[in-house]
Amino acid sequence: MTVTLKDVATLAGVSVKTVSNVVNGYAFVKPENRRRVEEALAATGYRPNVGARNLRRGRTGFLALMVPELSIPYFGELAGLVITAAQKRGWSVLIEQTQGTRSRERATLASLGPHLVDGALVHPEALEAADFPADPGGIPLVMLGEHAVDVPIDHVAIDNVLAARTAVSHLASLGRKRIAAIGRNPSRGTSSQRLAGYRAALTEAGLSYADELVAPAEKWHRSVGAAAMKALLGLASPPDAVFCFNDLLAIGALRAVAELGLRVPEDVAIVGFDNNEESAFSLPSLTTIAPDKTALAEAAIDLVHRRITGDKTSPPQDIQTPFALEIRESTRGR
């Protein structure tokens, strides 16, 4: 027999409205009533008809999340946190992987609409301002990450320039004089911001910028980091420190140093970016910039929730979430 809200209300000794408020996650319920309702829900095995509820609200119950590559741990971890934050609001998340290409990102944007999702979180790598429609299918968009696109939509990111500057300043504080960078890629907005932070930190430390010390990286993968590190160490004046634009590049760099018979950090100190789980278990463990990914995911879901539930006219918000420098063995030794 199907359990109804009335059945739960009768068992809990409260009104049907109170049960509805608890089921829908509203805060204004007395603690004692909430406890009784939750016990009654558990005892009866009540399950809400999510489809019917969303239909009454004129919603799909889904959000879209657009990311470049799920194989990059940062995006996989971020996706998991977005799913958790969305579930608290009653949404499921559809994930689209774009490989960071403009054509795939444009196609994904064009496919979004109220027939499919209630809102979308987009983490672009190549989109330009003209690619964003004035009315993106009638759904709210929130942009994630550091890609610099001048469009009037909500945006959540860390201060990438400051984060990169913090990483490189740490290396300079260790007395390193030939600080290289791995990850330059003109097609990625994230790269330009991290490169700007790198250059700013060198200037602050009284160190000169040398183009030969900035290694390109078409993909931010381990193999690319390893190849770039070997090329840098083959210079007539090799670096004594390296800032990698993500942790995968840094993990590859660690491998290359070991293969060449050098030591980290004694010969080369290395800093990554993203604080993926792998960075704490590499040998040596990796010093890295640690964005607060939970705060980023929750802020993005809060913004899209606000837009979906009625706030469609207030100016776009630009939220910066925290980061920290996680110092480990790759710069301090064991």
CSV table of C-alpha atoms in Angstrom, one decimal:
chain,number,residue,atom,x,y,z
A,1,MET,CA,0.0,0.0,0.0
A,2,THR,CA,1.3,3.5,-0.9
A,3,VAL,CA,2.2,5.6,2.1
A,4,THR,CA,0.8,9.2,2.0
A,5,LEU,CA,1.8,12.4,3.7
A,6,LYS,CA,-1.5,12.0,5.7
A,7,ASP,CA,-0.3,8.6,7.0
A,8,VAL,CA,3.0,10.1,8.1
A,9,ALA,CA,1.2,13.1,9.7
A,10,THR,CA,-1.2,10.9,11.7
A,11,LEU,CA,1.7,8.8,13.0
A,12,ALA,CA,3.7,11.8,14.0
A,13,GLY,CA,0.8,13.7,15.5
A,14,VAL,CA,1.3,16.8,13.3
A,15,SER,CA,-0.3,18.5,10.4
A,16,VAL,CA,0.2,17.4,6.7
A,17,LYS,CA,1.7,20.8,6.1
A,18,THR,CA,4.4,20.2,8.7
A,19,VAL,CA,5.3,16.8,7.1
A,20,SER,CA,5.4,18.6,3.7
A,21,ASN,CA,7.8,21.2,5.1
A,22,VAL,CA,10.1,18.6,6.5
A,23,VAL,CA,10.1,16.5,3.3
A,24,ASN,CA,10.9,19.6,1.2
A,25,GLY,CA,13.7,20.7,3.5
A,26,TYR,CA,12.2,23.9,4.8
A,27,ALA,CA,14.0,25.3,7.9
A,28,PHE,CA,11.0,26.7,9.8
A,29,VAL,CA,9.9,23.6,11.6
A,30,LYS,CA,10.1,23.2,15.4
A,31,PRO,CA,12.9,20.8,16.3
A,32,GLU,CA,10.5,18.5,18.2
A,33,ASN,CA,8.1,18.3,15.3
A,34,ARG,CA,10.9,17.7,12.9
A,35,ARG,CA,12.2,14.8,15.0
A,36,ARG,CA,8.7,13.2,15.2
A,37,VAL,CA,8.2,13.6,11.5
A,38,GLU,CA,11.6,12.1,10.6
A,39,GLU,CA,10.9,9.1,12.9
A,40,ALA,CA,7.5,8.6,11.2
A,41,LEU,CA,9.0,8.9,7.8
A,42,ALA,CA,11.5,6.2,8.7
A,43,ALA,CA,8.9,4.0,10.3
A,44,THR,CA,6.5,4.2,7.3
A,45,GLY,CA,9.1,4.0,4.6
A,46,TYR,CA,7.6,7.1,2.9
A,47,ARG,CA,9.2,8.1,-0.4
A,48,PRO,CA,8.2,11.4,-2.1
A,49,ASN,CA,7.1,11.4,-5.7
A,50,VAL,CA,9.9,13.6,-6.9
A,51,GLY,CA,8.6,13.7,-10.5
A,52,ALA,CA,5.1,14.8,-9.5
A,53,ARG,CA,6.6,17.4,-7.2
A,54,ASN,CA,8.8,18.9,-9.9
A,55,LEU,CA,5.9,18.8,-12.4
A,56,ARG,CA,3.8,20.9,-10.0
A,57,ARG,CA,6.6,23.4,-9.6
A,58,GLY,CA,7.3,23.6,-13.4
A,59,ARG,CA,10.8,22.1,-13.0
A,60,THR,CA,12.7,19.2,-14.3
A,61,GLY,CA,14.6,18.3,-11.1
A,62,PHE,CA,17.9,18.4,-13.0
A,63,LEU,CA,20.9,20.7,-13.2
A,64,ALA,CA,23.6,20.5,-15.9
A,65,LEU,CA,27.3,20.6,-15.1
A,66,MET,CA,29.7,21.2,-18.0
A,67,VAL,CA,33.4,20.4,-17.4
A,68,PRO,CA,36.4,19.9,-19.7
A,69,GLU,CA,37.8,16.5,-18.6
A,70,LEU,CA,36.6,14.2,-15.9
A,71,SER,CA,39.9,12.3,-16.2
A,72,ILE,CA,41.6,15.3,-14.6
A,73,PRO,CA,41.0,14.6,-10.8
A,74,TYR,CA,40.1,18.2,-10.0
A,75,PHE,CA,37.0,18.1,-12.2
A,76,GLY,CA,36.1,14.6,-11.0
A,77,GLU,CA,36.3,15.8,-7.4
A,78,LEU,CA,34.5,19.0,-8.2
A,79,ALA,CA,31.7,17.1,-9.9
A,80,GLY,CA,31.2,14.9,-6.9
A,81,LEU,CA,30.9,17.9,-4.6
A,82,VAL,CA,28.5,19.6,-6.9
A,83,ILE,CA,26.3,16.5,-6.9
A,84,THR,CA,26.3,16.5,-3.1
A,85,ALA,CA,25.4,20.2,-2.8
A,86,ALA,CA,22.7,19.8,-5.5
A,87,GLN,CA,21.1,16.8,-3.7
A,88,LYS,CA,20.7,18.9,-0.6
A,89,ARG,CA,18.4,21.2,-2.7
A,90,GLY,CA,16.6,18.3,-4.3
A,91,TRP,CA,18.3,18.3,-7.7
A,92,SER,CA,20.1,15.6,-9.7
A,93,VAL,CA,23.0,16.6,-11.9
A,94,LEU,CA,23.6,15.7,-15.6
A,95,ILE,CA,27.3,16.0,-16.5
A,96,GLU,CA,28.7,16.9,-19.9
A,97,GLN,CA,32.4,16.5,-20.7
A,98,THR,CA,33.6,19.0,-23.4
A,99,GLN,CA,37.3,18.2,-23.7
A,100,GLY,CA,37.8,22.0,-23.4
A,101,THR,CA,37.1,22.7,-27.0
A,102,ARG,CA,35.1,25.7,-28.1
A,103,SER,CA,32.9,23.7,-30.5
A,104,ARG,CA,31.9,21.2,-27.8
A,105,GLU,CA,31.3,23.9,-25.3
A,106,ARG,CA,29.2,25.9,-27.7
A,107,ALA,CA,27.2,22.8,-28.6
A,108,THR,CA,26.6,22.0,-24.9
A,109,LEU,CA,25.3,25.5,-24.2
A,110,ALA,CA,23.0,25.4,-27.2
A,111,SER,CA,21.5,22.1,-26.1
A,112,LEU,CA,20.5,23.4,-22.7
A,113,GLY,CA,16.9,24.5,-22.1
A,114,PRO,CA,14.0,24.3,-19.6
A,115,HIS,CA,12.8,21.0,-21.3
A,116,LEU,CA,16.0,19.4,-20.0
A,117,VAL,CA,17.4,21.2,-16.9
A,118,ASP,CA,16.4,23.9,-14.5
A,119,GLY,CA,19.9,25.5,-14.5
A,120,ALA,CA,23.5,24.9,-15.5
A,121,LEU,CA,27.0,25.3,-14.0
A,122,VAL,CA,29.6,25.7,-16.8
A,123,HIS,CA,33.3,25.4,-16.4
A,124,PRO,CA,34.6,26.6,-19.8
A,125,GLU,CA,38.1,26.6,-21.3
A,126,ALA,CA,37.6,28.1,-24.7
A,127,LEU,CA,34.2,29.9,-24.8
A,128,GLU,CA,34.1,33.5,-25.9
A,129,ALA,CA,31.6,36.1,-24.8
A,130,ALA,CA,29.7,35.9,-28.1
A,131,ASP,CA,29.1,32.2,-27.5
A,132,PHE,CA,26.8,33.0,-24.6
A,133,PRO,CA,23.2,33.6,-25.7
A,134,ALA,CA,21.4,36.6,-24.2
A,135,ASP,CA,18.8,34.2,-23.0
A,136,PRO,CA,20.3,30.8,-22.6
A,137,GLY,CA,17.2,28.7,-23.1
A,138,GLY,CA,15.5,30.6,-20.3
A,139,ILE,CA,17.6,28.9,-17.6
A,140,PRO,CA,20.1,30.4,-15.2
A,141,LEU,CA,23.8,29.9,-15.8
A,142,VAL,CA,26.6,30.0,-13.3
A,143,MET,CA,30.2,30.1,-14.6
A,144,LEU,CA,32.9,28.2,-12.6
A,145,GLY,CA,36.6,28.7,-12.8
A,146,GLU,CA,39.0,31.2,-14.0
A,147,HIS,CA,38.2,31.5,-17.7
A,148,ALA,CA,37.9,35.2,-18.4
A,149,VAL,CA,34.7,35.9,-20.3
A,150,ASP,CA,32.9,39.2,-19.9
A,151,VAL,CA,29.3,38.1,-19.7
A,152,PRO,CA,26.7,39.2,-17.2
A,153,ILE,CA,26.2,35.9,-15.4
A,154,ASP,CA,27.0,34.7,-11.9
A,155,HIS,CA,30.6,33.5,-11.4
A,156,VAL,CA,32.4,31.5,-8.8
A,157,ALA,CA,36.2,31.0,-8.7
A,158,ILE,CA,39.3,31.4,-6.6
A,159,ASP,CA,41.7,34.3,-7.2
A,160,ASN,CA,43.9,32.4,-9.6
A,161,VAL,CA,46.5,35.2,-10.0
A,162,LEU,CA,46.9,35.5,-6.3
A,163,ALA,CA,47.1,31.7,-5.8
A,164,ALA,CA,49.8,31.3,-8.4
A,165,ARG,CA,51.7,34.2,-6.9
A,166,THR,CA,51.5,32.6,-3.5
A,167,ALA,CA,52.9,29.3,-4.9
A,168,VAL,CA,55.8,31.0,-6.6
A,169,SER,CA,56.5,33.3,-3.7
A,170,HIS,CA,56.9,30.2,-1.5
A,171,LEU,CA,59.5,28.9,-3.9
A,172,ALA,CA,61.3,32.2,-3.9
A,173,SER,CA,61.3,32.3,-0.1
A,174,LEU,CA,63.3,29.0,-0.1
A,175,GLY,CA,66.1,30.9,-1.9
A,176,ARG,CA,65.4,29.4,-5.3
A,177,LYS,CA,66.6,31.6,-8.1
A,178,ARG,CA,65.8,29.7,-11.3
A,179,ILE,CA,62.1,29.2,-11.0
A,180,ALA,CA,60.4,27.6,-14.0
A,181,ALA,CA,56.7,27.1,-14.9
A,182,ILE,CA,55.0,24.3,-16.7
A,183,GLY,CA,51.5,24.7,-18.2
A,184,ARG,CA,51.5,27.7,-20.6
A,185,ASN,CA,48.6,27.3,-23.0
A,186,PRO,CA,47.3,30.5,-24.7
A,187,SER,CA,43.9,28.8,-25.4
A,188,ARG,CA,43.2,28.3,-21.7
A,189,GLY,CA,42.1,31.3,-19.6
A,190,THR,CA,43.3,29.5,-16.5
A,191,SER,CA,46.8,29.3,-17.9
A,192,SER,CA,47.0,33.0,-18.6
A,193,GLN,CA,46.0,33.9,-15.1
A,194,ARG,CA,48.4,31.4,-13.5
A,195,LEU,CA,51.2,32.7,-15.7
A,196,ALA,CA,50.3,36.3,-14.6
A,197,GLY,CA,50.7,35.2,-11.0
A,198,TYR,CA,54.0,33.5,-11.7
A,199,ARG,CA,55.4,36.6,-13.3
A,200,ALA,CA,54.1,38.9,-10.5
A,201,ALA,CA,55.8,36.7,-7.9
A,202,LEU,CA,59.1,36.8,-9.8
A,203,THR,CA,59.0,40.6,-9.9
A,204,GLU,CA,58.2,40.8,-6.2
A,205,ALA,CA,61.2,38.5,-5.5
A,206,GLY,CA,63.6,40.5,-7.6
A,207,LEU,CA,64.0,37.7,-10.1
A,208,SER,CA,63.9,38.1,-13.9
A,209,TYR,CA,61.5,36.4,-16.2
A,210,ALA,CA,63.1,34.0,-18.8
A,211,ASP,CA,60.9,32.7,-21.6
A,212,GLU,CA,63.0,29.5,-21.8
A,213,LEU,CA,61.9,28.6,-18.2
A,214,VAL,CA,58.2,28.6,-19.1
A,215,ALA,CA,57.2,25.3,-20.7
A,216,PRO,CA,54.1,24.9,-22.8
A,217,ALA,CA,51.5,22.2,-22.2
A,218,GLU,CA,48.8,21.5,-24.7
A,219,LYS,CA,47.2,19.1,-22.2
A,220,TRP,CA,47.6,19.3,-18.4
A,221,HIS,CA,48.4,15.6,-18.0
A,222,ARG,CA,51.2,13.6,-16.2
A,223,SER,CA,53.0,12.7,-19.4
A,224,VAL,CA,53.2,16.3,-20.6
A,225,GLY,CA,54.5,17.4,-17.2
A,226,ALA,CA,57.2,14.7,-17.4
A,227,ALA,CA,58.3,15.7,-20.9
A,228,ALA,CA,58.4,19.4,-20.0
A,229,MET,CA,60.4,18.7,-16.9
A,230,LYS,CA,63.0,16.7,-18.8
A,231,ALA,CA,63.3,19.6,-21.4
A,232,LEU,CA,63.8,22.1,-18.6
A,233,LEU,CA,66.4,20.1,-16.9
A,234,GLY,CA,68.3,19.8,-20.1
A,235,LEU,CA,68.9,23.5,-20.3
A,236,ALA,CA,72.4,24.9,-20.0
A,237,SER,CA,71.1,26.6,-16.8
A,238,PRO,CA,68.4,24.3,-15.5
A,239,PRO,CA,65.8,25.4,-12.9
A,240,ASP,CA,66.1,24.8,-9.2
A,241,ALA,CA,62.3,25.1,-8.7
A,242,VAL,CA,59.2,24.6,-10.8
A,243,PHE,CA,55.6,25.8,-10.5
A,244,CYS,CA,53.2,23.5,-12.3
A,245,PHE,CA,49.8,24.8,-13.3
A,246,ASN,CA,48.1,21.7,-12.0
A,247,ASP,CA,48.9,18.6,-9.9
A,248,LEU,CA,49.0,16.2,-12.8
A,249,LEU,CA,51.8,18.2,-14.5
A,250,ALA,CA,53.6,18.2,-11.1
A,251,ILE,CA,53.2,14.5,-10.6
A,252,GLY,CA,54.8,14.0,-14.1
A,253,ALA,CA,57.6,16.4,-13.2
A,254,LEU,CA,58.3,14.5,-10.0
A,255,ARG,CA,58.7,11.3,-12.1
A,256,ALA,CA,61.0,13.0,-14.6
A,257,VAL,CA,63.3,14.3,-11.8
A,258,ALA,CA,63.6,10.8,-10.3
A,259,GLU,CA,64.3,9.2,-13.6
A,260,LEU,CA,67.2,11.7,-14.2
A,261,GLY,CA,68.7,10.8,-10.8
A,262,LEU,CA,68.0,14.1,-9.1
A,263,ARG,CA,66.3,14.8,-5.8
A,264,VAL,CA,63.1,16.7,-4.8
A,265,PRO,CA,63.4,19.2,-3.2
A,266,GLU,CA,67.2,19.2,-2.7
A,267,ASP,CA,67.9,19.7,-6.5
A,268,VAL,CA,64.5,20.9,-7.7
A,269,ALA,CA,61.6,22.1,-5.5
A,270,ILE,CA,58.2,21.5,-7.1
A,271,VAL,CA,54.7,23.1,-6.4
A,272,GLY,CA,51.5,22.0,-8.0
A,273,PHE,CA,47.9,23.4,-8.1
A,274,ASP,CA,44.5,21.8,-7.2
A,275,ASN,CA,45.4,19.6,-4.1
A,276,ASN,CA,44.1,16.4,-5.7
A,277,GLU,CA,44.1,13.4,-3.4
A,278,GLU,CA,47.0,12.0,-5.4
A,279,SER,CA,49.2,14.9,-4.3
A,280,ALA,CA,49.2,13.8,-0.7
A,281,PHE,CA,50.4,10.3,-1.6
A,282,SER,CA,53.1,10.9,-4.2
A,283,LEU,CA,56.7,10.3,-3.2
A,284,PRO,CA,57.7,12.9,-2.1
A,285,SER,CA,54.3,14.3,-1.3
A,286,LEU,CA,53.4,17.4,-3.3
A,287,THR,CA,53.2,21.0,-2.1
A,288,THR,CA,50.2,22.4,-3.8
A,289,ILE,CA,47.6,25.2,-4.0
A,290,ALA,CA,44.5,23.9,-2.3
A,291,PRO,CA,41.3,25.5,-3.5
A,292,ASP,CA,38.3,25.1,-1.2
A,293,LYS,CA,36.4,22.9,-3.7
A,294,THR,CA,33.5,22.3,-1.3
A,295,ALA,CA,33.0,26.1,-0.8
A,296,LEU,CA,33.1,26.5,-4.6
A,297,ALA,CA,30.5,23.8,-5.3
A,298,GLU,CA,28.1,25.0,-2.5
A,299,ALA,CA,28.4,28.7,-3.6
A,300,ALA,CA,27.6,27.7,-7.2
A,301,ILE,CA,24.5,25.7,-6.2
A,302,ASP,CA,23.3,28.5,-3.9
A,303,LEU,CA,23.5,30.9,-6.8
A,304,VAL,CA,21.7,28.8,-9.3
A,305,HIS,CA,19.1,27.9,-6.6
A,306,ARG,CA,18.5,31.6,-5.9
A,307,ARG,CA,17.9,32.3,-9.6
A,308,ILE,CA,15.7,29.3,-10.2
A,309,THR,CA,13.5,30.1,-7.2
A,310,GLY,CA,12.7,33.6,-8.2
A,311,ASP,CA,15.6,36.1,-8.1
A,312,LYS,CA,16.0,36.7,-11.8
A,313,THR,CA,16.7,40.5,-11.9
A,314,SER,CA,19.4,41.3,-9.4
A,315,PRO,CA,22.9,42.0,-10.8
A,316,PRO,CA,25.2,39.0,-11.3
A,317,GLN,CA,27.5,38.0,-8.4
A,318,ASP,CA,31.2,37.3,-8.7
A,319,ILE,CA,32.2,35.2,-5.7
A,320,GLN,CA,35.8,34.3,-4.8
A,321,THR,CA,36.1,31.2,-2.7
A,322,PRO,CA,39.2,30.5,-0.5
A,323,PHE,CA,42.4,28.7,-1.2
A,324,ALA,CA,45.5,27.7,0.9
A,325,LEU,CA,49.1,26.7,0.2
A,326,GLU,CA,49.5,23.1,1.4
A,327,ILE,CA,53.2,22.7,2.1
A,328,ARG,CA,54.5,19.1,1.8
A,329,GLU,CA,57.7,17.3,1.1
A,330,SER,CA,58.3,18.5,-2.4
A,331,THR,CA,59.4,21.9,-1.0
A,332,ARG,CA,60.4,21.2,2.6
A,333,GLY,CA,62.0,17.7,2.6
A,334,ARG,CA,61.2,14.8,4.8
